[in-house]
């Protein structure tokens, strides 16, 4: 039996519902990474949880997925968690599962303002490549900074041009 709403949504932490529906996002600046007391549904008690603190809003409990994203973005070897302090990231709402049940959760992605040379849209990371990697690939293949959509169009254009010349 749930005897307090704190066991459903801890008021001391940001949650997906505070950001919005699936796809909603919020740019935040990391202020600190430390431990904070939070309700633990598994043990039905409070415990210290690794948390990410922000300049703009409540902290967020760090799960394994978001921790791995932070390591990928700010510390390839994972040895210095403080390397992310002062950096901007995007918090976004995504579909996920908790204990096998579908729900929404907060995910992290790289914050960037690099714009596509073709369409002018902000270049967004994929699930496997960050923005810097996409820009590097694009520059190597086309000589320009292109978003994924424009890279695909350019590849198709080059294939058509190649078949016409060959």
PDB file of C-alpha atoms in Angstrom:
ATOM      1  CA  UNK A   1       0.000   0.000   0.000  1.00  0.00           C
ATOM      2  CA  UNK A   2       1.231   3.493  -0.873  1.00  0.00           C
ATOM      3  CA  UNK A   3       0.739   5.637   2.203  1.00  0.00           C
ATOM      4  CA  UNK A   4       2.299   8.877   0.927  1.00  0.00           C
ATOM      5  CA  UNK A   5       2.566  10.644  -2.447  1.00  0.00           C
ATOM      6  CA  UNK A   6       6.304  11.015  -1.798  1.00  0.00           C
ATOM      7  CA  UNK A   7       6.579   7.315  -2.630  1.00  0.00           C
ATOM      8  CA  UNK A   8       5.120   8.012  -6.071  1.00  0.00           C
ATOM      9  CA  UNK A   9       6.777  11.335  -6.909  1.00  0.00           C
ATOM     10  CA  UNK A  10       9.520  12.609  -4.625  1.00  0.00           C
ATOM     11  CA  UNK A  11       8.874  16.394  -4.403  1.00  0.00           C
ATOM     12  CA  UNK A  12      12.592  17.052  -3.955  1.00  0.00           C
ATOM     13  CA  UNK A  13      13.460  15.880  -7.496  1.00  0.00           C
ATOM     14  CA  UNK A  14      12.474  16.777 -11.035  1.00  0.00           C
ATOM     15  CA  UNK A  15      10.431  14.139 -12.863  1.00  0.00           C
ATOM     16  CA  UNK A  16       9.192  13.619 -16.418  1.00  0.00           C
ATOM     17  CA  UNK A  17       5.768  15.062 -15.622  1.00  0.00           C
ATOM     18  CA  UNK A  18       7.340  18.393 -14.635  1.00  0.00           C
ATOM     19  CA  UNK A  19       9.028  18.644 -18.046  1.00  0.00           C
ATOM     20  CA  UNK A  20       6.029  17.596 -20.127  1.00  0.00           C
ATOM     21  CA  UNK A  21       4.825  14.940 -22.544  1.00  0.00           C
ATOM     22  CA  UNK A  22       7.045  12.543 -24.496  1.00  0.00           C
ATOM     23  CA  UNK A  23       9.421  14.602 -26.615  1.00  0.00           C
ATOM     24  CA  UNK A  24       9.320  17.684 -24.358  1.00  0.00           C
ATOM     25  CA  UNK A  25      12.745  19.005 -23.454  1.00  0.00           C
ATOM     26  CA  UNK A  26      14.457  21.491 -21.189  1.00  0.00           C
ATOM     27  CA  UNK A  27      17.985  22.925 -21.362  1.00  0.00           C
ATOM     28  CA  UNK A  28      19.730  22.953 -17.968  1.00  0.00           C
ATOM     29  CA  UNK A  29      23.181  23.757 -16.591  1.00  0.00           C
ATOM     30  CA  UNK A  30      24.817  21.184 -14.316  1.00  0.00           C
ATOM     31  CA  UNK A  31      25.665  22.731 -10.947  1.00  0.00           C
ATOM     32  CA  UNK A  32      26.954  19.629  -9.118  1.00  0.00           C
ATOM     33  CA  UNK A  33      26.918  15.860  -8.980  1.00  0.00           C
ATOM     34  CA  UNK A  34      26.562  14.435  -5.483  1.00  0.00           C
ATOM     35  CA  UNK A  35      24.366  12.285  -3.277  1.00  0.00           C
ATOM     36  CA  UNK A  36      20.929  13.314  -1.987  1.00  0.00           C
ATOM     37  CA  UNK A  37      18.409  11.443   0.118  1.00  0.00           C
ATOM     38  CA  UNK A  38      15.566  10.032  -1.975  1.00  0.00           C
ATOM     39  CA  UNK A  39      12.754   7.539  -1.599  1.00  0.00           C
ATOM     40  CA  UNK A  40      13.727   4.068  -2.855  1.00  0.00           C
ATOM     41  CA  UNK A  41      10.703   2.121  -4.136  1.00  0.00           C
ATOM     42  CA  UNK A  42      12.546  -1.202  -4.041  1.00  0.00           C
ATOM     43  CA  UNK A  43      13.436  -1.026  -0.349  1.00  0.00           C
ATOM     44  CA  UNK A  44      10.389   1.080   0.640  1.00  0.00           C
ATOM     45  CA  UNK A  45      12.687   3.476   2.497  1.00  0.00           C
ATOM     46  CA  UNK A  46      14.844   6.536   1.991  1.00  0.00           C
ATOM     47  CA  UNK A  47      18.449   6.173   0.917  1.00  0.00           C
ATOM     48  CA  UNK A  48      21.239   8.268  -0.554  1.00  0.00           C
ATOM     49  CA  UNK A  49      21.052   8.410  -4.363  1.00  0.00           C
ATOM     50  CA  UNK A  50      23.558   9.740  -6.869  1.00  0.00           C
ATOM     51  CA  UNK A  51      21.992  12.963  -8.102  1.00  0.00           C
ATOM     52  CA  UNK A  52      22.590  15.642 -10.684  1.00  0.00           C
ATOM     53  CA  UNK A  53      21.987  19.216  -9.482  1.00  0.00           C
ATOM     54  CA  UNK A  54      21.023  22.051 -11.852  1.00  0.00           C
ATOM     55  CA  UNK A  55      21.121  25.848 -11.830  1.00  0.00           C
ATOM     56  CA  UNK A  56      17.571  26.105 -13.211  1.00  0.00           C
ATOM     57  CA  UNK A  57      15.511  23.459 -11.391  1.00  0.00           C
ATOM     58  CA  UNK A  58      15.288  20.643  -8.864  1.00  0.00           C
ATOM     59  CA  UNK A  59      17.945  17.896  -8.939  1.00  0.00           C
ATOM     60  CA  UNK A  60      17.495  14.584 -10.730  1.00  0.00           C
ATOM     61  CA  UNK A  61      18.312  11.115  -9.437  1.00  0.00           C
ATOM     62  CA  UNK A  62      20.866   9.569 -11.806  1.00  0.00           C
ATOM     63  CA  UNK A  63      20.065   6.137 -13.192  1.00  0.00           C
ATOM     64  CA  UNK A  64      22.510   3.909 -15.098  1.00  0.00           C
ATOM     65  CA  UNK A  65      21.353   5.034 -18.550  1.00  0.00           C
ATOM     66  CA  UNK A  66      21.775   8.744 -17.812  1.00  0.00           C
ATOM     67  CA  UNK A  67      25.086   8.156 -16.024  1.00  0.00           C
ATOM     68  CA  UNK A  68      26.426   6.345 -19.103  1.00  0.00           C
ATOM     69  CA  UNK A  69      25.286   9.266 -21.266  1.00  0.00           C
ATOM     70  CA  UNK A  70      27.126  11.752 -19.031  1.00  0.00           C
ATOM     71  CA  UNK A  71      30.283   9.627 -19.223  1.00  0.00           C
ATOM     72  CA  UNK A  72      29.991   9.483 -23.027  1.00  0.00           C
ATOM     73  CA  UNK A  73      29.479  13.249 -23.262  1.00  0.00           C
ATOM     74  CA  UNK A  74      31.947  14.573 -20.697  1.00  0.00           C
ATOM     75  CA  UNK A  75      34.394  11.900 -19.685  1.00  0.00           C
ATOM     76  CA  UNK A  76      35.261   9.017 -21.950  1.00  0.00           C
ATOM     77  CA  UNK A  77      37.117   7.184 -19.186  1.00  0.00           C
ATOM     78  CA  UNK A  78      34.437   7.878 -16.547  1.00  0.00           C
ATOM     79  CA  UNK A  79      37.038   8.766 -13.926  1.00  0.00           C
ATOM     80  CA  UNK A  80      35.998  12.383 -13.212  1.00  0.00           C
ATOM     81  CA  UNK A  81      32.278  12.960 -12.561  1.00  0.00           C
ATOM     82  CA  UNK A  82      32.942  16.647 -11.792  1.00  0.00           C
ATOM     83  CA  UNK A  83      33.950  17.175 -15.463  1.00  0.00           C
ATOM     84  CA  UNK A  84      30.262  17.727 -16.255  1.00  0.00           C
ATOM     85  CA  UNK A  85      29.846  20.640 -13.799  1.00  0.00           C
ATOM     86  CA  UNK A  86      29.098  23.896 -15.614  1.00  0.00           C
ATOM     87  CA  UNK A  87      28.058  22.113 -18.815  1.00  0.00           C
ATOM     88  CA  UNK A  88      24.645  22.496 -20.447  1.00  0.00           C
ATOM     89  CA  UNK A  89      22.604  19.431 -21.321  1.00  0.00           C
ATOM     90  CA  UNK A  90      19.117  18.748 -22.594  1.00  0.00           C
ATOM     91  CA  UNK A  91      16.682  16.849 -20.374  1.00  0.00           C
ATOM     92  CA  UNK A  92      13.958  15.242 -22.474  1.00  0.00           C
ATOM     93  CA  UNK A  93      10.986  13.018 -21.788  1.00  0.00           C
ATOM     94  CA  UNK A  94      11.072   9.574 -23.368  1.00  0.00           C
ATOM     95  CA  UNK A  95       9.142   6.317 -23.147  1.00  0.00           C
ATOM     96  CA  UNK A  96      10.811   3.749 -20.905  1.00  0.00           C
ATOM     97  CA  UNK A  97      10.010   0.786 -18.668  1.00  0.00           C
ATOM     98  CA  UNK A  98      10.316   0.428 -14.909  1.00  0.00           C
ATOM     99  CA  UNK A  99      10.028  -3.096 -13.560  1.00  0.00           C
ATOM    100  CA  UNK A 100       8.758  -4.142 -17.001  1.00  0.00           C
ATOM    101  CA  UNK A 101       5.919  -1.618 -17.001  1.00  0.00           C
ATOM    102  CA  UNK A 102       5.754   1.202 -19.592  1.00  0.00           C
ATOM    103  CA  UNK A 103       6.161   4.719 -18.254  1.00  0.00           C
ATOM    104  CA  UNK A 104       7.930   7.959 -19.091  1.00  0.00           C
ATOM    105  CA  UNK A 105      11.298   9.038 -17.825  1.00  0.00           C
ATOM    106  CA  UNK A 106      13.914  11.734 -18.172  1.00  0.00           C
ATOM    107  CA  UNK A 107      16.800  11.130 -20.527  1.00  0.00           C
ATOM    108  CA  UNK A 108      19.869  13.278 -21.193  1.00  0.00           C
ATOM    109  CA  UNK A 109      21.312  14.406 -24.495  1.00  0.00           C
ATOM    110  CA  UNK A 110      24.043  16.734 -25.567  1.00  0.00           C
ATOM    111  CA  UNK A 111      23.242  20.424 -25.784  1.00  0.00           C
ATOM    112  CA  UNK A 112      24.484  22.087 -28.915  1.00  0.00           C
ATOM    113  CA  UNK A 113      23.815  25.032 -31.122  1.00  0.00           C
ATOM    114  CA  UNK A 114      25.706  23.795 -34.196  1.00  0.00           C
ATOM    115  CA  UNK A 115      23.494  24.442 -37.199  1.00  0.00           C
ATOM    116  CA  UNK A 116      23.290  22.563 -40.472  1.00  0.00           C
ATOM    117  CA  UNK A 117      24.936  24.423 -43.372  1.00  0.00           C
ATOM    118  CA  UNK A 118      22.153  23.212 -45.701  1.00  0.00           C
ATOM    119  CA  UNK A 119      18.836  23.637 -43.841  1.00  0.00           C
ATOM    120  CA  UNK A 120      19.854  25.806 -40.881  1.00  0.00           C
ATOM    121  CA  UNK A 121      18.346  23.450 -38.275  1.00  0.00           C
ATOM    122  CA  UNK A 122      20.254  22.687 -35.056  1.00  0.00           C
ATOM    123  CA  UNK A 123      22.148  19.403 -35.485  1.00  0.00           C
ATOM    124  CA  UNK A 124      20.866  16.859 -32.946  1.00  0.00           C
ATOM    125  CA  UNK A 125      22.686  13.749 -31.737  1.00  0.00           C
ATOM    126  CA  UNK A 126      21.538  10.234 -32.538  1.00  0.00           C
ATOM    127  CA  UNK A 127      21.362   7.333 -30.104  1.00  0.00           C
ATOM    128  CA  UNK A 128      24.906   6.311 -31.084  1.00  0.00           C
ATOM    129  CA  UNK A 129      26.662   9.525 -32.186  1.00  0.00           C
ATOM    130  CA  UNK A 130      27.036  12.864 -30.441  1.00  0.00           C
ATOM    131  CA  UNK A 131      26.902  16.144 -32.390  1.00  0.00           C
ATOM    132  CA  UNK A 132      30.695  16.472 -32.651  1.00  0.00           C
ATOM    133  CA  UNK A 133      30.942  13.004 -34.180  1.00  0.00           C
ATOM    134  CA  UNK A 134      28.153  13.764 -36.678  1.00  0.00           C
ATOM    135  CA  UNK A 135      29.802  17.052 -37.704  1.00  0.00           C
ATOM    136  CA  UNK A 136      33.158  15.271 -38.164  1.00  0.00           C
ATOM    137  CA  UNK A 137      31.569  12.576 -40.357  1.00  0.00           C
ATOM    138  CA  UNK A 138      29.678  15.179 -42.356  1.00  0.00           C
ATOM    139  CA  UNK A 139      32.743  17.356 -42.934  1.00  0.00           C
ATOM    140  CA  UNK A 140      34.817  14.326 -43.956  1.00  0.00           C
ATOM    141  CA  UNK A 141      32.203  13.153 -46.476  1.00  0.00           C
ATOM    142  CA  UNK A 142      30.810  16.446 -47.785  1.00  0.00           C
ATOM    143  CA  UNK A 143      33.103  19.255 -46.619  1.00  0.00           C
ATOM    144  CA  UNK A 144      30.147  20.845 -44.777  1.00  0.00           C
ATOM    145  CA  UNK A 145      28.344  20.619 -41.411  1.00  0.00           C
ATOM    146  CA  UNK A 146      25.126  18.768 -42.180  1.00  0.00           C
ATOM    147  CA  UNK A 147      22.326  17.365 -40.033  1.00  0.00           C
ATOM    148  CA  UNK A 148      21.481  13.692 -40.452  1.00  0.00           C
ATOM    149  CA  UNK A 149      18.542  14.422 -42.778  1.00  0.00           C
ATOM    150  CA  UNK A 150      20.678  16.603 -45.066  1.00  0.00           C
ATOM    151  CA  UNK A 151      23.541  14.069 -44.971  1.00  0.00           C
ATOM    152  CA  UNK A 152      21.131  11.424 -46.263  1.00  0.00           C
ATOM    153  CA  UNK A 153      19.911  13.764 -49.017  1.00  0.00           C
ATOM    154  CA  UNK A 154      23.493  14.580 -49.989  1.00  0.00           C
ATOM    155  CA  UNK A 155      24.390  10.888 -50.100  1.00  0.00           C
ATOM    156  CA  UNK A 156      21.391  10.172 -52.357  1.00  0.00           C
ATOM    157  CA  UNK A 157      22.327  13.125 -54.589  1.00  0.00           C
ATOM    158  CA  UNK A 158      25.917  11.889 -54.885  1.00  0.00           C
ATOM    159  CA  UNK A 159      24.735   8.339 -55.680  1.00  0.00           C
ATOM    160  CA  UNK A 160      22.430   9.632 -58.429  1.00  0.00           C
ATOM    161  CA  UNK A 161      25.186  11.863 -59.801  1.00  0.00           C
ATOM    162  CA  UNK A 162      27.638   8.935 -59.697  1.00  0.00           C
ATOM    163  CA  UNK A 163      25.258   6.622 -61.588  1.00  0.00           C
ATOM    164  CA  UNK A 164      24.659   9.312 -64.242  1.00  0.00           C
ATOM    165  CA  UNK A 165      28.418   9.757 -64.728  1.00  0.00           C
ATOM    166  CA  UNK A 166      29.261   6.080 -64.616  1.00  0.00           C
TER     167      UNK A 166
END
